[in-house]
């Protein structure tokens, strides 16, 4: 809940690059993170993200400007990878 409020803070909307590492991120947290409209590069490593989190990312229109996405060492399987690959918001 704290991370969700942080990611929605107005003063962070100008961030263009963000790197996160660590456990405890959920699909809801990732959805809040994905609402940051200025992101061009997003790295979320070793966080235990699963398919629900990947789908939350894939469904976020705010990621249309993303040029780099690194989800290394997470728990995303075919369902999550397919959602990301087919997302109309990720070029």
PDB file of C-alpha atoms in Angstrom:
ATOM      1  CA  UNK A   1       0.000   0.000   0.000  1.00  0.00           C
ATOM      2  CA  UNK A   2       2.830   2.405   0.785  1.00  0.00           C
ATOM      3  CA  UNK A   3       4.555   1.665  -2.524  1.00  0.00           C
ATOM      4  CA  UNK A   4       1.284   2.222  -4.385  1.00  0.00           C
ATOM      5  CA  UNK A   5       0.920   5.683  -2.841  1.00  0.00           C
ATOM      6  CA  UNK A   6       4.566   6.449  -3.611  1.00  0.00           C
ATOM      7  CA  UNK A   7       4.237   5.521  -7.273  1.00  0.00           C
ATOM      8  CA  UNK A   8       1.148   7.734  -7.589  1.00  0.00           C
ATOM      9  CA  UNK A   9       2.856  10.788  -6.069  1.00  0.00           C
ATOM     10  CA  UNK A  10       2.709  13.817  -8.363  1.00  0.00           C
ATOM     11  CA  UNK A  11       6.357  14.734  -7.852  1.00  0.00           C
ATOM     12  CA  UNK A  12       7.454  11.375  -9.318  1.00  0.00           C
ATOM     13  CA  UNK A  13       5.499  11.736 -12.547  1.00  0.00           C
ATOM     14  CA  UNK A  14       8.555  13.181 -14.279  1.00  0.00           C
ATOM     15  CA  UNK A  15      10.684  10.076 -13.761  1.00  0.00           C
ATOM     16  CA  UNK A  16      11.955   8.593 -16.994  1.00  0.00           C
ATOM     17  CA  UNK A  17      13.993   5.686 -15.600  1.00  0.00           C
ATOM     18  CA  UNK A  18      13.285   3.440 -12.637  1.00  0.00           C
ATOM     19  CA  UNK A  19      15.106   0.357 -11.314  1.00  0.00           C
ATOM     20  CA  UNK A  20      13.655  -1.809  -8.558  1.00  0.00           C
ATOM     21  CA  UNK A  21      14.983  -4.958  -6.960  1.00  0.00           C
ATOM     22  CA  UNK A  22      13.489  -6.983  -4.168  1.00  0.00           C
ATOM     23  CA  UNK A  23      10.500  -9.065  -3.195  1.00  0.00           C
ATOM     24  CA  UNK A  24       6.994  -8.042  -2.264  1.00  0.00           C
ATOM     25  CA  UNK A  25       5.783  -6.359  -5.449  1.00  0.00           C
ATOM     26  CA  UNK A  26       2.261  -7.369  -6.410  1.00  0.00           C
ATOM     27  CA  UNK A  27       0.108  -6.903  -9.494  1.00  0.00           C
ATOM     28  CA  UNK A  28      -1.556  -3.918  -7.754  1.00  0.00           C
ATOM     29  CA  UNK A  29       1.819  -2.361  -6.983  1.00  0.00           C
ATOM     30  CA  UNK A  30       2.997  -2.870 -10.555  1.00  0.00           C
ATOM     31  CA  UNK A  31      -0.235  -1.351 -11.881  1.00  0.00           C
ATOM     32  CA  UNK A  32       0.439   1.762  -9.785  1.00  0.00           C
ATOM     33  CA  UNK A  33       4.025   1.811 -10.994  1.00  0.00           C
ATOM     34  CA  UNK A  34       2.898   1.464 -14.584  1.00  0.00           C
ATOM     35  CA  UNK A  35       0.729   4.566 -14.207  1.00  0.00           C
ATOM     36  CA  UNK A  36       3.857   6.755 -14.261  1.00  0.00           C
ATOM     37  CA  UNK A  37       3.402   8.359 -17.688  1.00  0.00           C
ATOM     38  CA  UNK A  38       6.963   9.533 -18.314  1.00  0.00           C
ATOM     39  CA  UNK A  39       8.739   6.200 -17.917  1.00  0.00           C
ATOM     40  CA  UNK A  40      11.060   5.302 -20.784  1.00  0.00           C
ATOM     41  CA  UNK A  41      13.049   2.607 -18.973  1.00  0.00           C
ATOM     42  CA  UNK A  42      11.735   0.206 -16.338  1.00  0.00           C
ATOM     43  CA  UNK A  43      13.730  -2.505 -14.564  1.00  0.00           C
ATOM     44  CA  UNK A  44      12.095  -4.754 -11.965  1.00  0.00           C
ATOM     45  CA  UNK A  45      14.516  -7.578 -11.117  1.00  0.00           C
ATOM     46  CA  UNK A  46      14.454 -10.440  -8.636  1.00  0.00           C
ATOM     47  CA  UNK A  47      11.037  -9.353  -7.430  1.00  0.00           C
ATOM     48  CA  UNK A  48       8.997 -12.514  -7.729  1.00  0.00           C
ATOM     49  CA  UNK A  49       6.624 -10.934 -10.236  1.00  0.00           C
ATOM     50  CA  UNK A  50       4.201 -13.393 -11.756  1.00  0.00           C
ATOM     51  CA  UNK A  51       1.808 -13.470 -14.666  1.00  0.00           C
ATOM     52  CA  UNK A  52      -0.746 -11.202 -12.957  1.00  0.00           C
ATOM     53  CA  UNK A  53       1.884  -8.482 -12.612  1.00  0.00           C
ATOM     54  CA  UNK A  54       2.972  -8.914 -16.239  1.00  0.00           C
ATOM     55  CA  UNK A  55      -0.653  -8.575 -17.346  1.00  0.00           C
ATOM     56  CA  UNK A  56      -1.026  -5.419 -15.221  1.00  0.00           C
ATOM     57  CA  UNK A  57       1.977  -3.954 -17.015  1.00  0.00           C
ATOM     58  CA  UNK A  58       0.696  -5.022 -20.411  1.00  0.00           C
ATOM     59  CA  UNK A  59      -2.667  -3.348 -19.769  1.00  0.00           C
ATOM     60  CA  UNK A  60      -1.245   0.039 -18.797  1.00  0.00           C
ATOM     61  CA  UNK A  61      -1.658   2.750 -21.464  1.00  0.00           C
ATOM     62  CA  UNK A  62       0.918   4.858 -19.599  1.00  0.00           C
ATOM     63  CA  UNK A  63       3.657   2.510 -20.835  1.00  0.00           C
ATOM     64  CA  UNK A  64       3.239   3.569 -24.457  1.00  0.00           C
ATOM     65  CA  UNK A  65       6.496   5.534 -24.255  1.00  0.00           C
ATOM     66  CA  UNK A  66       8.506   2.723 -22.683  1.00  0.00           C
ATOM     67  CA  UNK A  67      11.626   1.835 -24.674  1.00  0.00           C
ATOM     68  CA  UNK A  68      13.363  -0.524 -22.243  1.00  0.00           C
ATOM     69  CA  UNK A  69      11.753  -3.185 -20.056  1.00  0.00           C
ATOM     70  CA  UNK A  70      13.827  -5.566 -17.913  1.00  0.00           C
ATOM     71  CA  UNK A  71      11.957  -8.179 -15.869  1.00  0.00           C
ATOM     72  CA  UNK A  72      14.917 -10.513 -15.351  1.00  0.00           C
ATOM     73  CA  UNK A  73      14.694 -13.182 -12.642  1.00  0.00           C
ATOM     74  CA  UNK A  74      10.970 -13.081 -11.959  1.00  0.00           C
ATOM     75  CA  UNK A  75       8.283 -15.784 -12.122  1.00  0.00           C
ATOM     76  CA  UNK A  76       6.632 -14.759 -15.384  1.00  0.00           C
ATOM     77  CA  UNK A  77       5.547 -17.729 -17.502  1.00  0.00           C
ATOM     78  CA  UNK A  78       3.981 -18.036 -20.939  1.00  0.00           C
ATOM     79  CA  UNK A  79       0.725 -16.304 -19.980  1.00  0.00           C
ATOM     80  CA  UNK A  80       2.476 -13.173 -18.712  1.00  0.00           C
ATOM     81  CA  UNK A  81       5.018 -13.113 -21.524  1.00  0.00           C
ATOM     82  CA  UNK A  82       2.221 -13.472 -24.091  1.00  0.00           C
ATOM     83  CA  UNK A  83       0.326 -10.558 -22.513  1.00  0.00           C
ATOM     84  CA  UNK A  84       3.419  -8.371 -22.732  1.00  0.00           C
ATOM     85  CA  UNK A  85       4.216  -9.384 -26.298  1.00  0.00           C
ATOM     86  CA  UNK A  86       0.630  -8.757 -27.443  1.00  0.00           C
ATOM     87  CA  UNK A  87       0.141  -5.508 -25.516  1.00  0.00           C
ATOM     88  CA  UNK A  88      -1.039  -2.623 -27.691  1.00  0.00           C
ATOM     89  CA  UNK A  89       0.682  -0.264 -25.231  1.00  0.00           C
ATOM     90  CA  UNK A  90       4.217  -1.653 -25.472  1.00  0.00           C
ATOM     91  CA  UNK A  91       5.941  -0.949 -28.750  1.00  0.00           C
TER      92      UNK A  91
END
